Short mmCIF file of C-alpha atoms in Angstrom, two decimals:
data_model
loop_
_atom_site.label_atom_id
_atom_site.label_comp_id
_atom_site.label_asym_id
_atom_site.label_seq_id
_atom_site.Cartn_x
_atom_site.Cartn_y
_atom_site.Cartn_z
CA MET A 1 -55.03 113.16 -29.84
CA LYS A 2 -56.86 110.45 -31.26
CA LYS A 3 -56.02 111.18 -35.02
CA LYS A 4 -51.93 110.58 -34.10
CA SER A 5 -52.94 107.03 -32.27
CA ILE A 6 -54.57 105.84 -34.73
CA SER A 7 -52.09 106.40 -37.31
CA LYS A 8 -49.39 104.98 -35.43
CA ASP A 9 -51.81 101.69 -34.98
CA LEU A 10 -52.33 101.81 -38.58
CA VAL A 11 -48.31 101.95 -39.48
CA LEU A 12 -47.73 99.15 -36.52
CA VAL A 13 -50.44 97.49 -38.31
CA GLY A 14 -49.67 98.02 -41.68
CA GLY A 15 -45.61 96.92 -40.58
CA LEU A 16 -46.39 93.64 -39.66
CA LEU A 17 -48.54 92.74 -42.24
CA LEU A 18 -45.65 93.83 -44.85
CA ALA A 19 -42.81 92.40 -42.67
CA GLY A 20 -45.26 88.83 -42.76
CA LEU A 21 -44.91 89.32 -46.18
CA VAL A 22 -41.00 89.15 -46.73
CA LEU A 23 -40.74 86.68 -44.98
CA GLY A 24 -43.41 84.44 -46.59
CA LEU A 25 -41.91 85.11 -50.01
CA VAL A 26 -38.55 83.80 -48.47
CA LEU A 27 -39.45 81.05 -46.72
CA LEU A 28 -41.98 80.51 -50.18
CA LEU A 29 -38.72 81.01 -52.91
CA GLY A 30 -36.57 79.17 -50.46
CA LYS A 31 -38.25 76.26 -50.82
CA LYS A 32 -35.61 73.25 -52.76
CA THR A 33 -37.43 70.83 -54.30
CA GLY A 34 -35.78 67.43 -54.26
CA LYS A 35 -34.48 65.18 -56.83
CA THR A 36 -35.31 61.45 -55.25
CA VAL A 37 -36.86 60.03 -51.96
CA GLU A 38 -34.16 57.72 -49.40
CA ILE A 39 -35.50 54.92 -47.92
CA ARG A 40 -34.14 53.45 -45.03
CA VAL A 41 -35.48 50.66 -42.78
CA THR A 42 -34.26 50.17 -39.16
CA GLY A 43 -32.16 53.49 -39.89
CA ALA A 44 -30.46 52.19 -42.61
CA PRO A 45 -30.77 53.68 -46.08
CA THR A 46 -32.22 50.91 -48.12
CA ARG A 47 -33.40 52.88 -52.01
CA ARG A 48 -33.32 55.66 -53.65
CA ILE A 49 -35.77 56.45 -55.96
CA SER A 50 -36.09 59.35 -58.27
CA LEU A 51 -39.20 61.29 -57.60
CA GLU A 52 -39.44 61.55 -61.66
CA ASP A 53 -39.98 57.82 -61.15
CA SER A 54 -43.80 57.21 -60.85
CA GLY A 55 -44.96 54.29 -59.79
CA ARG A 56 -46.03 52.06 -56.64
CA TYR A 57 -43.42 50.48 -54.61
CA GLU A 58 -43.74 48.09 -51.55
CA ILE A 59 -41.12 48.51 -48.33
CA GLN A 60 -40.82 45.67 -46.30
CA GLY A 61 -40.79 47.21 -42.68
CA LEU A 62 -41.03 45.38 -39.18
CA GLN A 63 -44.53 44.56 -38.93
CA GLY A 64 -45.31 44.46 -42.69
CA THR A 65 -45.34 46.13 -45.68
CA ASN A 66 -46.11 49.42 -46.88
CA LEU A 67 -46.90 50.92 -50.14
CA LEU A 68 -44.69 54.10 -50.72
CA VAL A 69 -46.78 56.53 -54.24
CA ILE A 70 -44.73 58.80 -56.31
CA GLU A 71 -46.43 60.64 -58.48
CA ASN A 72 -45.98 63.82 -60.46
CA GLY A 73 -43.03 64.50 -58.81
CA LYS A 74 -44.47 63.80 -54.93
CA ALA A 75 -44.37 60.69 -52.92
CA HIS A 76 -47.18 59.80 -50.22
CA MET A 77 -47.36 56.77 -48.62
CA GLU A 78 -50.91 55.01 -49.19
CA GLU A 79 -50.96 52.28 -47.36
CA ALA A 80 -49.69 50.68 -44.18
CA SER A 81 -49.78 47.80 -42.53
CA CYS A 82 -48.74 48.81 -39.00
CA PRO A 83 -51.89 49.31 -36.29
CA ASP A 84 -52.00 53.35 -36.56
CA GLY A 85 -51.71 53.93 -39.69
CA VAL A 86 -50.48 57.84 -39.26
CA CYS A 87 -47.81 57.41 -41.70
CA LYS A 88 -50.80 58.05 -44.70
CA GLY A 89 -51.41 61.04 -42.92
CA MET A 90 -48.38 62.84 -43.27
CA GLY A 91 -49.43 63.80 -47.14
CA GLU A 92 -47.06 64.21 -49.97
CA ILE A 93 -43.38 65.30 -49.67
CA ASP A 94 -41.27 66.95 -52.81
CA SER A 95 -39.18 69.49 -50.88
CA GLU A 96 -35.66 68.41 -49.55
CA GLY A 97 -36.00 67.58 -46.12
CA GLN A 98 -39.85 66.17 -45.86
CA SER A 99 -40.34 62.79 -44.81
CA ILE A 100 -42.13 60.56 -43.88
CA ILE A 101 -41.99 58.35 -41.08
CA CYS A 102 -43.63 54.87 -40.59
CA LEU A 103 -42.50 53.63 -36.48
CA PRO A 104 -43.95 50.88 -35.76
CA ASN A 105 -42.51 49.43 -39.50
CA GLU A 106 -38.84 51.82 -38.89
CA ILE A 107 -39.56 53.04 -42.25
CA VAL A 108 -37.91 56.52 -42.78
CA VAL A 109 -38.96 57.76 -46.50
CA VAL A 110 -36.76 61.64 -46.77
CA VAL A 111 -36.38 63.27 -49.99
CA ALA A 112 -32.98 64.42 -51.04
CA ASP A 113 -31.19 65.63 -53.74
CA GLU A 114 -29.02 63.65 -55.59
CA LYS A 115 -26.15 63.32 -53.35
CA SER A 116 -24.48 59.80 -53.18
CA GLU A 117 -25.30 57.79 -49.99
CA THR A 118 -22.17 57.86 -48.26
CA ASP A 119 -22.63 61.70 -47.63
CA THR A 120 -26.06 60.66 -46.95
CA GLN A 121 -24.26 58.27 -43.81
CA LYS A 122 -21.50 60.25 -43.20
CA ILE A 123 -24.12 62.57 -42.21
CA ASP A 124 -25.82 60.57 -39.80
CA VAL A 125 -22.52 58.96 -38.36
CA ILE A 126 -21.61 62.67 -37.54
CA ALA A 127 -24.85 63.37 -35.69
CA GLY A 128 -25.01 60.58 -33.61
CA GLY A 129 -22.18 61.39 -31.89
CA LYS A 130 -19.95 58.60 -30.51
CA GLY A 131 -21.32 55.50 -29.19
#
């Protein structure tokens, strides 16, 4: 009896491991690298920068200036004038939909593809609903 129980457990564990591996591969291969970052201040798009344009970019927010750094196709917030500095710890972003958010300065940096600004505005209007 114990042999059947052990073999069923092994099959179950093997199946779970296989399912986890397949899910991990799907998530890894489904990751789409973005081409640009869109910078929004107080909700309004202010600038788009290609992730290929390495450099340091100052962003004026409500309470001061943040410093966005783009290098090696990734963006991160290096400096922030806000009191908590949480946005500096958000790490690097390079995949579509990833973002860095500085709430006190109302700055949002979002990785996007090369859609036009009007496409983004249409999405915002739809998501916002009727006022």
